[in-house]
Short mmCIF file of C-alpha atoms and ligand atoms in Angstrom, two decimals:
data_model
loop_
_atom_site.label_atom_id
_atom_site.label_comp_id
_atom_site.label_asym_id
_atom_site.label_seq_id
_atom_site.Cartn_x
_atom_site.Cartn_y
_atom_site.Cartn_z
CA MET A 1 -4.55 -7.49 28.89
CA LYS A 2 -6.14 -10.88 29.62
CA LEU A 3 -9.63 -11.71 28.51
CA ASP A 4 -10.87 -11.98 32.10
CA ASP A 5 -9.92 -8.39 32.77
CA PHE A 6 -12.13 -6.91 30.05
CA PRO A 7 -15.63 -5.56 30.85
CA ASP A 8 -18.31 -8.27 30.76
CA HIS A 9 -20.42 -6.75 27.99
CA ILE A 10 -17.49 -6.93 25.55
CA LYS A 11 -15.87 -10.28 26.43
CA SER A 12 -17.99 -12.49 24.22
CA TYR A 13 -17.21 -10.34 21.16
CA LEU A 14 -13.47 -10.10 21.52
CA ILE A 15 -12.29 -13.46 20.25
CA PRO A 16 -14.16 -14.20 17.04
CA GLU A 17 -15.30 -17.71 16.08
CA PRO A 18 -15.43 -18.60 12.40
CA SER A 19 -18.66 -17.16 10.99
CA GLY A 20 -20.29 -15.87 7.84
CA GLN A 21 -20.43 -17.47 4.43
CA LEU A 22 -18.04 -16.25 1.79
CA ILE A 23 -18.53 -16.79 -1.93
CA TYR A 24 -16.81 -15.57 -5.07
CA ARG A 25 -19.10 -13.28 -7.04
CA CYS A 26 -18.41 -12.65 -10.72
CA LEU A 27 -18.49 -8.97 -11.67
CA GLY A 28 -19.54 -9.89 -15.21
CA CYS A 29 -22.34 -12.47 -15.08
CA GLN A 30 -23.01 -12.26 -11.30
CA SER A 31 -22.55 -16.04 -10.87
CA GLU A 32 -21.59 -17.29 -7.42
CA PHE A 33 -18.87 -19.84 -6.74
CA SER A 34 -17.78 -21.67 -3.65
CA ILE A 35 -14.51 -20.54 -2.05
CA ARG A 36 -13.46 -24.17 -1.45
CA LYS A 37 -11.55 -24.03 -4.72
CA LEU A 38 -9.05 -21.26 -5.42
CA LEU A 39 -10.56 -19.21 -8.25
CA TYR A 40 -9.21 -16.07 -9.87
CA THR A 41 -11.60 -15.43 -12.73
CA CYS A 42 -15.13 -16.57 -13.51
CA PRO A 43 -15.20 -20.08 -15.03
CA GLU A 44 -18.34 -19.02 -16.95
CA CYS A 45 -17.38 -15.66 -18.46
CA GLY A 46 -13.75 -14.98 -17.52
CA GLN A 47 -14.39 -11.77 -15.58
CA VAL A 48 -12.70 -10.89 -12.27
CA LEU A 49 -14.30 -11.86 -8.97
CA LEU A 50 -14.90 -10.26 -5.60
CA ILE A 51 -15.54 -12.13 -2.36
CA GLN A 52 -18.88 -11.49 -0.71
CA ASP A 53 -20.27 -12.52 2.65
CA THR A 54 -23.81 -13.77 2.02
CA ARG A 55 -24.48 -13.50 5.75
CA PHE A 56 -23.18 -9.94 6.04
CA ASP A 57 -26.46 -8.75 7.56
CA ARG A 58 -25.62 -10.48 10.84
CA LEU A 59 -22.93 -7.83 11.35
CA LYS A 60 -25.54 -5.05 11.19
CA LYS A 61 -27.15 -6.46 14.36
CA ILE A 62 -24.21 -5.20 16.38
CA ASN A 63 -24.56 -1.43 16.63
CA GLY A 64 -21.83 0.92 15.49
CA GLN A 65 -20.82 1.99 18.96
CA LEU A 66 -20.35 -1.58 20.10
CA TRP A 67 -18.18 -2.26 17.05
CA HIS A 68 -16.02 0.74 18.00
CA GLN A 69 -15.55 -0.80 21.44
CA ILE A 70 -14.81 -4.25 20.04
CA PHE A 71 -12.04 -2.87 17.82
CA ASP A 72 -10.64 -0.61 20.53
CA TYR A 73 -10.58 -3.37 23.14
CA ARG A 74 -9.07 -5.84 20.66
CA ARG A 75 -6.14 -3.46 20.43
CA MET A 76 -5.24 -4.44 24.00
CA LEU A 77 -5.31 -8.21 23.44
CA ARG A 78 -2.03 -10.05 23.11
CA LEU A 79 -3.31 -12.58 20.63
CA PRO A 80 -1.05 -12.65 17.54
CA ALA A 81 -3.92 -13.59 15.22
CA LEU A 82 -5.76 -10.39 16.13
CA LYS A 83 -2.79 -8.05 16.26
CA GLY A 84 -2.66 -7.28 12.55
CA ILE A 85 -5.31 -6.90 9.87
CA TYR A 86 -7.54 -9.51 11.54
CA ARG A 87 -8.46 -7.07 14.29
CA TYR A 88 -11.30 -6.69 11.76
CA HIS A 89 -11.75 -10.46 11.40
CA GLU A 90 -15.51 -10.31 10.78
CA PHE A 91 -14.91 -8.04 7.76
CA ILE A 92 -11.75 -9.57 6.33
CA GLY A 93 -11.89 -13.33 6.66
CA PRO A 94 -14.67 -14.43 9.00
CA VAL A 95 -14.50 -18.06 7.87
CA ILE A 96 -10.83 -18.40 8.82
CA PRO A 97 -10.20 -19.83 12.30
CA LEU A 98 -7.71 -17.84 14.34
CA GLN A 99 -5.23 -20.77 14.44
CA ALA A 100 -4.76 -20.55 10.66
CA ILE A 101 -4.04 -16.82 10.61
CA VAL A 102 -0.54 -15.79 9.64
CA TYR A 103 0.71 -12.66 11.39
CA LEU A 104 4.10 -11.20 10.47
CA GLY A 105 3.55 -7.72 11.87
CA GLU A 106 1.44 -6.24 9.08
CA GLY A 107 -1.11 -3.47 9.43
CA HIS A 108 -1.70 -0.66 11.93
CA THR A 109 0.81 1.56 10.20
CA PRO A 110 1.10 5.04 11.66
CA ALA A 111 -0.79 8.06 10.36
CA VAL A 112 1.71 10.85 10.88
CA GLU A 113 0.49 14.44 10.70
CA ALA A 114 2.59 16.63 8.42
CA ASN A 115 4.37 19.56 10.07
CA THR A 116 2.97 23.07 9.71
CA ARG A 117 5.48 23.98 7.04
CA LEU A 118 4.52 21.08 4.78
CA GLN A 119 0.80 21.59 5.40
CA GLU A 120 1.20 25.23 4.38
CA LYS A 121 2.99 24.21 1.19
CA ALA A 122 0.30 21.67 0.36
CA GLY A 123 -2.49 24.06 1.33
CA ILE A 124 -4.36 21.62 3.55
CA ARG A 125 -4.18 19.73 6.84
CA PHE A 126 -2.99 16.20 6.12
CA TYR A 127 -1.48 12.98 7.44
CA TYR A 128 0.79 10.47 5.77
CA LYS A 129 -0.21 6.87 6.43
CA ASN A 130 3.12 5.07 6.23
CA ASP A 131 2.39 1.71 4.69
CA GLY A 132 6.11 1.33 4.08
CA GLN A 133 6.25 0.30 7.73
CA ASN A 134 4.77 -3.10 6.92
CA PRO A 135 7.09 -6.15 7.22
CA SER A 136 8.21 -6.24 3.57
CA ALA A 137 8.00 -2.45 3.45
CA SER A 138 4.84 -1.97 1.38
CA PHE A 139 1.06 -2.22 1.72
CA LYS A 140 1.12 -5.48 -0.26
CA ASP A 141 1.64 -7.34 3.04
CA ARG A 142 -1.97 -6.60 3.98
CA GLY A 143 -3.34 -8.55 1.02
CA MET A 144 -0.69 -11.23 1.30
CA ALA A 145 -1.49 -11.91 4.98
CA SER A 146 -5.09 -12.45 3.91
CA ALA A 147 -4.40 -14.64 0.86
CA LEU A 148 -1.82 -16.77 2.69
CA SER A 149 -3.94 -17.12 5.83
CA TYR A 150 -6.72 -18.55 3.67
CA ILE A 151 -4.34 -20.91 1.85
CA ASN A 152 -2.90 -21.91 5.23
CA PHE A 153 -6.43 -22.66 6.42
CA LEU A 154 -7.03 -24.89 3.38
CA ILE A 155 -3.76 -26.70 4.05
CA THR A 156 -4.16 -27.11 7.82
CA SER A 157 -7.74 -28.35 7.38
CA GLY A 158 -6.58 -30.95 4.83
CA GLN A 159 -8.44 -29.41 1.87
CA LEU A 160 -5.24 -28.61 -0.01
CA LYS A 161 -1.82 -30.24 -0.03
CA HIS A 162 1.35 -28.57 -1.14
CA VAL A 163 1.02 -25.15 -2.80
CA LEU A 164 3.27 -23.37 -5.26
CA ALA A 165 2.32 -19.71 -5.07
CA VAL A 166 3.12 -17.55 -8.12
CA CYS A 167 2.82 -13.87 -8.89
CA ALA A 168 3.85 -11.24 -11.41
CA SER A 169 5.06 -8.09 -9.79
CA THR A 170 6.32 -4.55 -10.16
CA GLY A 171 8.46 -5.48 -7.15
CA ASP A 172 6.46 -5.20 -3.96
CA THR A 173 3.96 -8.00 -4.56
CA SER A 174 6.82 -10.45 -5.04
CA ALA A 175 8.59 -9.23 -1.91
CA ALA A 176 5.43 -9.77 0.14
CA ALA A 177 4.51 -13.10 -1.49
CA ALA A 178 8.01 -14.49 -0.99
CA LEU A 179 8.09 -13.38 2.64
CA TYR A 180 4.77 -14.97 3.66
CA ALA A 181 5.46 -18.13 1.64
CA ALA A 182 8.88 -18.47 3.29
CA TYR A 183 7.19 -18.34 6.70
CA LEU A 184 4.84 -21.16 5.70
CA GLN A 185 7.56 -23.57 4.55
CA PRO A 186 7.48 -26.42 3.73
CA HIS A 187 3.80 -26.38 2.73
CA ILE A 188 4.07 -23.34 0.50
CA ASN A 189 6.82 -22.40 -1.94
CA SER A 190 6.81 -19.35 -4.14
CA ALA A 191 7.92 -18.30 -7.59
CA VAL A 192 7.82 -14.68 -8.74
CA LEU A 193 8.01 -13.14 -12.21
CA LEU A 194 9.47 -9.67 -12.56
CA PRO A 195 9.94 -7.42 -15.59
CA HIS A 196 13.69 -7.44 -16.26
CA LYS A 197 15.32 -4.18 -15.09
CA LYS A 198 11.94 -2.68 -14.16
CA VAL A 199 12.21 -3.27 -10.42
CA THR A 200 14.68 -1.58 -8.12
CA PRO A 201 17.73 -3.50 -6.78
CA GLN A 202 16.22 -3.32 -3.29
CA GLN A 203 12.98 -4.89 -4.50
CA LEU A 204 14.85 -7.61 -6.40
CA SER A 205 16.86 -8.43 -3.29
CA GLN A 206 13.70 -9.12 -1.28
CA PRO A 207 12.28 -12.27 -2.93
CA LEU A 208 15.85 -13.52 -3.46
CA GLY A 209 16.51 -13.06 0.24
CA SER A 210 13.30 -14.89 1.15
CA GLY A 211 14.35 -17.88 -0.94
CA ALA A 212 11.73 -17.62 -3.69
CA LYS A 213 12.36 -18.74 -7.24
CA VAL A 214 12.82 -15.46 -9.09
CA TYR A 215 12.30 -15.15 -12.86
CA GLU A 216 13.10 -12.01 -14.82
CA ILE A 217 11.04 -11.61 -17.98
CA PRO A 218 11.55 -9.19 -20.90
CA GLY A 219 8.95 -6.43 -21.20
CA VAL A 220 6.87 -4.61 -18.60
CA PHE A 221 4.58 -5.74 -15.78
CA ASP A 222 1.62 -6.24 -18.12
CA ASP A 223 3.65 -8.86 -20.02
CA CYS A 224 4.60 -10.70 -16.81
CA MET A 225 0.96 -10.70 -15.79
CA LYS A 226 -0.03 -12.44 -19.04
CA VAL A 227 2.56 -15.18 -18.43
CA VAL A 228 1.41 -15.70 -14.84
CA GLU A 229 -2.22 -15.88 -15.99
CA ALA A 230 -1.25 -18.60 -18.46
CA LEU A 231 0.55 -20.46 -15.67
CA SER A 232 -2.45 -20.29 -13.34
CA GLU A 233 -4.83 -21.41 -16.09
CA ASN A 234 -2.76 -24.40 -17.16
CA TYR A 235 -0.94 -25.60 -14.05
CA GLU A 236 -1.63 -26.34 -10.40
CA VAL A 237 -0.42 -23.09 -8.85
CA ALA A 238 -1.93 -20.50 -6.51
CA LEU A 239 -2.02 -17.03 -8.04
CA LEU A 240 -1.10 -14.29 -5.58
CA ASN A 241 -1.71 -11.22 -7.74
CA SER A 242 -4.55 -8.93 -6.78
CA LYS A 243 -6.65 -10.79 -9.32
CA ASN A 244 -6.90 -13.12 -6.34
CA ALA A 245 -9.87 -11.63 -4.48
CA TRP A 246 -8.41 -12.62 -1.08
CA ARG A 247 -5.76 -9.96 -1.60
CA ILE A 248 -8.49 -7.32 -1.89
CA LEU A 249 -10.10 -8.46 1.38
CA GLY A 250 -6.83 -8.02 3.28
CA GLN A 251 -6.13 -4.64 1.77
CA GLU A 252 -9.49 -3.39 3.01
CA SER A 253 -7.82 -3.20 6.42
CA TYR A 254 -6.25 0.07 5.24
CA SER A 255 -9.70 1.72 5.30
CA TYR A 256 -10.68 0.12 8.60
CA GLU A 257 -7.54 1.46 10.24
CA ILE A 258 -8.18 4.98 8.95
CA ALA A 259 -11.73 4.79 10.31
CA GLN A 260 -10.53 3.63 13.72
CA GLU A 261 -7.62 6.08 13.84
CA PHE A 262 -9.92 9.04 13.20
CA GLU A 263 -12.60 7.93 15.68
CA TYR A 264 -14.89 6.80 12.85
CA ASP A 265 -15.56 10.39 11.74
CA MET A 266 -15.15 10.26 7.98
CA ALA A 267 -17.33 13.21 6.97
CA ASP A 268 -14.47 15.65 6.37
CA LYS A 269 -11.78 13.12 5.39
CA VAL A 270 -10.10 12.72 2.01
CA VAL A 271 -8.23 9.48 1.34
CA VAL A 272 -5.57 9.79 -1.37
CA ALA A 273 -4.07 6.67 -3.01
CA PRO A 274 -1.98 5.87 -6.09
CA ILE A 275 -3.35 3.55 -8.77
CA GLY A 276 -1.39 0.86 -10.62
CA ASN A 277 -3.17 -2.45 -11.04
CA ALA A 278 -6.06 -0.83 -9.12
CA GLY A 279 -6.29 -3.48 -6.40
CA ASN A 280 -5.57 -0.98 -3.66
CA ILE A 281 -8.18 1.59 -4.69
CA THR A 282 -10.70 -1.26 -5.09
CA ALA A 283 -9.99 -2.43 -1.54
CA ILE A 284 -10.12 1.09 -0.11
CA MET A 285 -13.57 1.70 -1.61
CA SER A 286 -14.83 -1.74 -0.63
CA GLY A 287 -13.62 -1.35 2.95
CA PHE A 288 -15.36 1.96 3.54
CA ILE A 289 -18.54 0.64 1.89
CA LYS A 290 -18.64 -2.32 4.28
CA PHE A 291 -18.06 -0.16 7.35
CA LEU A 292 -20.85 2.16 6.20
CA GLN A 293 -23.24 -0.73 5.60
CA ALA A 294 -22.51 -2.17 9.04
CA GLY A 295 -23.17 1.23 10.66
CA ILE A 296 -19.58 1.60 11.89
CA ILE A 297 -19.09 4.87 10.03
CA SER A 298 -21.90 7.19 9.04
CA ASP A 299 -20.23 8.94 6.09
CA LEU A 300 -18.03 7.80 3.25
CA PRO A 301 -14.77 9.75 2.98
CA LYS A 302 -13.82 11.38 -0.29
CA ILE A 303 -11.37 9.26 -2.29
CA ILE A 304 -8.79 10.66 -4.73
CA GLY A 305 -7.10 8.13 -7.04
CA VAL A 306 -3.82 9.42 -8.47
CA GLN A 307 -1.95 8.41 -11.63
CA SER A 308 1.19 9.62 -13.34
CA HIS A 309 0.80 11.10 -16.83
CA HIS A 310 3.10 8.25 -17.93
CA ALA A 311 0.65 5.52 -16.89
CA ASP A 312 -2.87 6.86 -16.48
CA PRO A 313 -5.49 4.56 -18.06
CA VAL A 314 -7.88 4.90 -15.09
CA TYR A 315 -7.60 8.69 -15.07
CA GLN A 316 -8.21 8.76 -18.84
CA TYR A 317 -11.30 6.59 -18.49
CA TYR A 318 -12.87 8.92 -15.95
CA SER A 319 -11.81 12.09 -17.75
CA GLU A 320 -14.81 11.49 -20.02
CA PRO A 321 -17.56 13.27 -18.05
CA ASP A 322 -20.46 11.38 -19.64
CA PRO A 323 -20.59 7.89 -18.07
CA ALA A 324 -22.37 6.51 -21.12
CA LYS A 325 -19.45 7.47 -23.34
CA ARG A 326 -16.68 6.06 -21.14
CA ARG A 327 -14.62 3.33 -22.81
CA PHE A 328 -11.67 1.65 -21.20
CA LYS A 329 -8.51 1.65 -23.33
CA PRO A 330 -5.41 -0.26 -22.22
CA GLN A 331 -2.41 2.00 -22.51
CA THR A 332 1.17 1.74 -23.66
CA ILE A 333 3.02 3.19 -20.72
CA LYS A 334 6.14 5.31 -20.35
CA PRO A 335 8.76 5.02 -17.62
CA SER A 336 7.62 6.32 -14.26
CA VAL A 337 9.38 6.95 -10.96
CA ALA A 338 6.16 5.64 -9.42
CA GLN A 339 7.42 2.37 -10.81
CA ALA A 340 5.13 0.07 -8.84
CA ALA A 341 2.17 1.77 -10.49
CA MET A 342 3.56 1.60 -14.06
CA ILE A 343 0.64 -0.42 -15.42
CA GLY A 344 -1.28 0.19 -18.64
CA ASN A 345 -3.97 -2.45 -18.29
CA PRO A 346 -5.07 -2.69 -14.64
CA VAL A 347 -6.49 -6.08 -13.76
CA SER A 348 -8.97 -4.56 -11.28
CA MET A 349 -10.48 -2.01 -13.70
CA PRO A 350 -13.87 -3.81 -13.79
CA ARG A 351 -13.90 -3.76 -9.98
CA VAL A 352 -13.14 -0.03 -9.98
CA ILE A 353 -15.91 0.73 -12.47
CA LYS A 354 -18.40 -1.22 -10.39
CA LEU A 355 -17.36 0.11 -6.97
CA VAL A 356 -17.09 3.79 -7.97
CA ASP A 357 -20.78 3.63 -8.91
CA VAL A 358 -21.77 1.86 -5.70
CA TYR A 359 -19.68 4.29 -3.63
CA ASN A 360 -21.12 7.42 -5.23
CA ASP A 361 -24.66 6.02 -5.02
CA LEU A 362 -24.31 5.26 -1.32
CA ALA A 363 -22.84 8.72 -0.70
CA GLY A 364 -25.62 10.36 -2.70
CA ARG A 365 -23.05 12.45 -4.59
CA ASN A 366 -19.69 12.04 -6.30
CA ARG A 367 -17.15 11.02 -3.67
CA VAL A 368 -14.49 9.32 -5.83
CA PHE A 369 -12.26 11.38 -8.11
CA PHE A 370 -9.22 10.75 -10.27
CA VAL A 371 -6.34 13.10 -10.90
CA GLN A 372 -3.22 13.03 -13.02
CA VAL A 373 0.22 14.28 -11.96
CA THR A 374 3.54 14.81 -13.74
CA GLU A 375 6.70 12.83 -13.05
CA GLN A 376 8.32 16.12 -12.06
CA ALA A 377 5.66 16.79 -9.42
CA ILE A 378 5.99 13.24 -8.06
CA MET A 379 9.73 13.63 -7.45
CA ASP A 380 9.52 17.19 -6.15
CA TRP A 381 6.74 16.40 -3.66
CA GLN A 382 8.40 13.19 -2.51
CA LEU A 383 11.64 14.99 -1.74
CA THR A 384 9.79 17.90 -0.15
CA ALA A 385 7.82 15.52 2.10
CA ASN A 386 10.94 13.66 3.16
CA GLN A 387 12.81 16.87 3.84
CA ASN A 388 10.00 17.61 6.30
CA GLY A 389 10.32 14.44 8.32
CA HIS A 390 8.53 11.73 6.33
CA VAL A 391 9.77 8.49 4.74
CA ALA A 392 7.52 8.64 1.68
CA CYS A 393 8.29 6.56 -1.42
CA THR A 394 7.78 7.94 -4.93
CA HIS A 395 4.13 6.78 -4.77
CA GLY A 396 3.76 8.76 -1.56
CA GLY A 397 5.11 11.72 -3.53
CA GLU A 398 2.61 10.94 -6.26
CA CYS A 399 -0.24 11.06 -3.74
CA LEU A 400 0.83 14.37 -2.25
CA ALA A 401 1.23 15.81 -5.74
CA GLY A 402 -2.26 14.46 -6.50
CA LEU A 403 -3.70 16.12 -3.41
CA THR A 404 -2.40 19.52 -4.56
CA VAL A 405 -3.88 18.94 -8.03
CA ALA A 406 -7.21 18.00 -6.42
CA ILE A 407 -7.12 21.28 -4.45
CA ASP A 408 -6.32 23.27 -7.62
CA ARG A 409 -9.20 21.57 -9.40
CA LYS A 410 -11.47 22.39 -6.42
CA LEU A 411 -12.23 18.71 -5.85
CA VAL A 412 -10.91 19.18 -2.31
CA ASP A 413 -10.93 22.30 -0.14
CA ASN A 414 -8.85 23.31 2.81
CA THR A 415 -11.55 22.66 5.41
CA GLU A 416 -11.07 18.94 4.78
CA ILE A 417 -8.43 16.65 6.27
CA ALA A 418 -6.48 14.37 3.97
CA VAL A 419 -4.87 10.99 4.61
CA VAL A 420 -2.16 10.43 2.03
CA ASP A 421 -0.91 6.93 1.27
CA SER A 422 2.82 6.30 1.22
CA THR A 423 2.44 2.79 -0.14
CA ALA A 424 6.06 1.68 0.35
CA HIS A 425 9.20 2.65 2.23
CA ALA A 426 11.34 5.41 0.74
CA LEU A 427 14.40 3.13 0.74
CA LYS A 428 12.90 0.81 -1.88
CA PHE A 429 13.00 3.66 -4.39
CA ALA A 430 16.14 5.42 -3.22
CA GLY A 431 17.64 4.93 -6.70
CA PHE A 432 15.31 7.59 -8.11
CA GLN A 433 16.43 10.01 -5.43
CA ASP A 434 20.06 9.28 -6.41
CA LEU A 435 19.34 9.93 -10.09
CA TYR A 436 17.61 13.20 -9.21
CA PHE A 437 20.36 14.38 -6.88
CA GLU A 438 23.08 13.43 -9.36
CA ASP A 439 21.15 14.99 -12.27
CA LYS A 440 21.24 11.67 -14.12
CA MET A 441 17.52 11.08 -14.53
CA PRO A 442 17.04 9.43 -17.96
CA GLN A 443 15.27 11.78 -20.37
CA ASP A 444 12.20 9.55 -20.74
CA TYR A 445 11.05 10.54 -17.27
CA GLY A 446 10.99 14.24 -18.11
CA VAL A 447 12.30 15.26 -14.69
CA THR A 448 14.66 18.20 -14.10
CA PRO A 449 16.16 18.46 -10.62
CA ASP A 450 15.13 21.49 -8.58
CA LYS A 451 18.37 22.88 -7.09
CA ASN A 452 16.63 23.68 -3.82
CA LEU A 453 15.80 20.02 -3.31
CA VAL A 454 19.10 18.48 -4.40
CA ASN A 455 21.30 17.16 -1.61
CA ARG A 456 24.76 15.67 -2.17
CA PRO A 457 27.43 14.40 0.20
CA VAL A 458 30.40 16.70 0.69
CA TYR A 459 33.74 14.90 0.56
CA ILE A 460 36.17 16.39 3.02
CA HIS A 461 39.79 15.64 2.20
CA PRO A 462 41.93 18.73 2.78
CA LYS A 463 44.87 18.86 0.36
CA ASN A 464 47.40 19.75 3.06
CA LEU A 465 46.56 16.57 4.98
CA LYS A 466 49.47 14.11 4.67
CA HIS A 467 48.04 11.19 6.63
CA VAL A 468 44.48 9.83 6.60
CA PRO A 469 43.15 6.85 8.55
CA GLU A 470 42.13 3.69 6.73
CA PRO A 471 40.26 0.60 7.92
CA GLY A 472 42.78 -1.43 9.96
CA ARG A 473 45.31 1.43 9.88
CA PRO A 474 44.26 4.04 12.45
CA LEU A 475 46.28 7.22 12.94
CA LYS A 476 48.08 7.84 16.21
CA GLY A 477 49.62 10.72 18.13
CA GLY A 478 50.44 13.89 16.21
CA GLU A 479 49.10 12.48 12.93
CA LEU A 480 45.71 11.86 14.52
CA ASP A 481 45.68 15.32 16.15
CA GLU A 482 46.44 16.95 12.84
CA PHE A 483 43.77 14.92 11.06
CA ILE A 484 41.09 15.86 13.62
CA LYS A 485 42.02 19.54 13.59
CA THR A 486 42.17 19.88 9.80
CA VAL A 487 39.00 17.95 9.10
CA SER A 488 36.94 19.59 11.86
CA GLU A 489 38.03 23.01 10.60
CA ALA A 490 37.03 22.08 7.06
CA VAL A 491 33.56 20.89 8.23
CA ALA A 492 33.13 24.04 10.35
CA SER A 493 34.09 26.23 7.43
CA ASN A 494 31.71 24.38 5.09
CA LEU A 495 28.90 24.83 7.65
CA ASP A 496 29.87 28.47 8.31
CA LEU A 497 30.09 27.75 12.04
CA GLU A 498 31.03 30.49 14.45
CA ALA A 499 33.82 29.73 16.88
CA LYS A 500 32.88 29.43 20.57
CA ILE A 501 34.09 32.27 22.75
CA LYS A 502 36.26 30.61 25.38
C1 LIG B 601 1.47 -2.18 -5.91
C2 LIG B 601 1.85 -0.82 -5.57
C3 LIG B 601 1.08 0.30 -5.98
C4 LIG B 601 -0.11 0.16 -6.86
O1 LIG B 601 -1.18 -0.49 -6.20
P1 LIG B 601 -2.30 -1.23 -7.05
O2 LIG B 601 -3.07 -2.01 -6.08
O3 LIG B 601 -1.57 -2.09 -8.04
O4 LIG B 601 -3.08 -0.16 -7.73
C5 LIG B 601 1.47 1.55 -5.55
N1 LIG B 601 2.56 1.73 -4.79
C6 LIG B 601 3.32 0.68 -4.40
C7 LIG B 601 4.54 0.96 -3.57
C8 LIG B 601 3.00 -0.61 -4.77
O5 LIG B 601 3.78 -1.62 -4.38
ZN1 LIG B 602 -18.96 -14.57 -14.89
#
């Protein structure tokens, strides 16, 4: 729809001009820093930063109902800059002019309601939000669109020249970083550091395919992260890990979309997300907080953060009921099928600790909870979900497993409606499905295949068949007839089909 065709009262709000004033705020010493320089940690005390809009109050002057209309009408615009996460421009990157925004199709992923059978198994009404349907097949594109749009703004406005973007990754961050950097050639190049043999072949193929420099490093993600931190401290590079607060801003779009999708009624909603480096859960909390403060939603949804028992430092921290006694301990992790969340020392932990308190205070009660699930439950729930029409990755399985644990622990009850995050596409982690189906899961994972979930291909090659077709050598005549008859009978017999009465 063209701007002229929209109702008059909404026109002036639809295409946002740059506004607001963003600053980096240190979570340790509270110092403020200008966003003109790319900063990742506080130059004074070394803590992580969050980006704050010091003119946020201007957004409260627009009432909630008008905001709903602005977002709904924006949906009908054909402006690429506003088609993705920047539909919520005022909340994500208000200082960025629309011309600098990079849109590769990210955001607005579907929330698909589970079928009755799966809802009965889980014991609650729920939706999967399929973030695997982002361009590089994970939610990381949300944060990358934000970080790269800002860098693009600095470049196009002459404040920054050429950029080498670097990141450490459990796979998906590097896929997203390499994709967006490739689009912004020649001004931006990217280099990614991956833990050797700790990302799936599909994930490794992504940054290679996008033309990034790919480095494989011994150890786990936490080790890669240390190397990348040293690089960003000592060299002129742009860090694209979620330590970069611009990533968090973009990932807040996940919450905004849930709010819009459910008509801004969050009172009975439960948002379930996996935790690795804890950037995503930080963004989810921050997003809902901002929408509440601007009067766009009137309740904060419940949030359930899920971790595997093989990598659960955040869960362990919150398992101490007395806040005064909580101490964060980095963890030595074990292998997990939720491989993108296999992190023992989450960079965003200080952000989580801060925002959980703010969130619960604003809600007037505890609204954020953490649960732990087994590797077995992750695999079993992932396969169960997919056998009921979803395309959930292992982390999607982890979330669904976490939802059932939350119900068992009475943190959630069946009058609520859950939105479960499938953070990546199932295909990225298909290797774990193969291992499960072939009963070859390495012992470290502690997963035993459930026969009812295993699915294997059936090879049909009847012994009495003399001739079979091969590529470039098709069968003809009687040989072909015999092949079709024998093979179709074998398939029918395997499927127990009844013959048609002719
Ligand atoms: C990065 C990632 C996670 C973990 O998110 P954090 O922000 O690191 O907590 C979970 N699932 C997938 C598929 C990921 O790529
Ligand atoms: Zn500081």
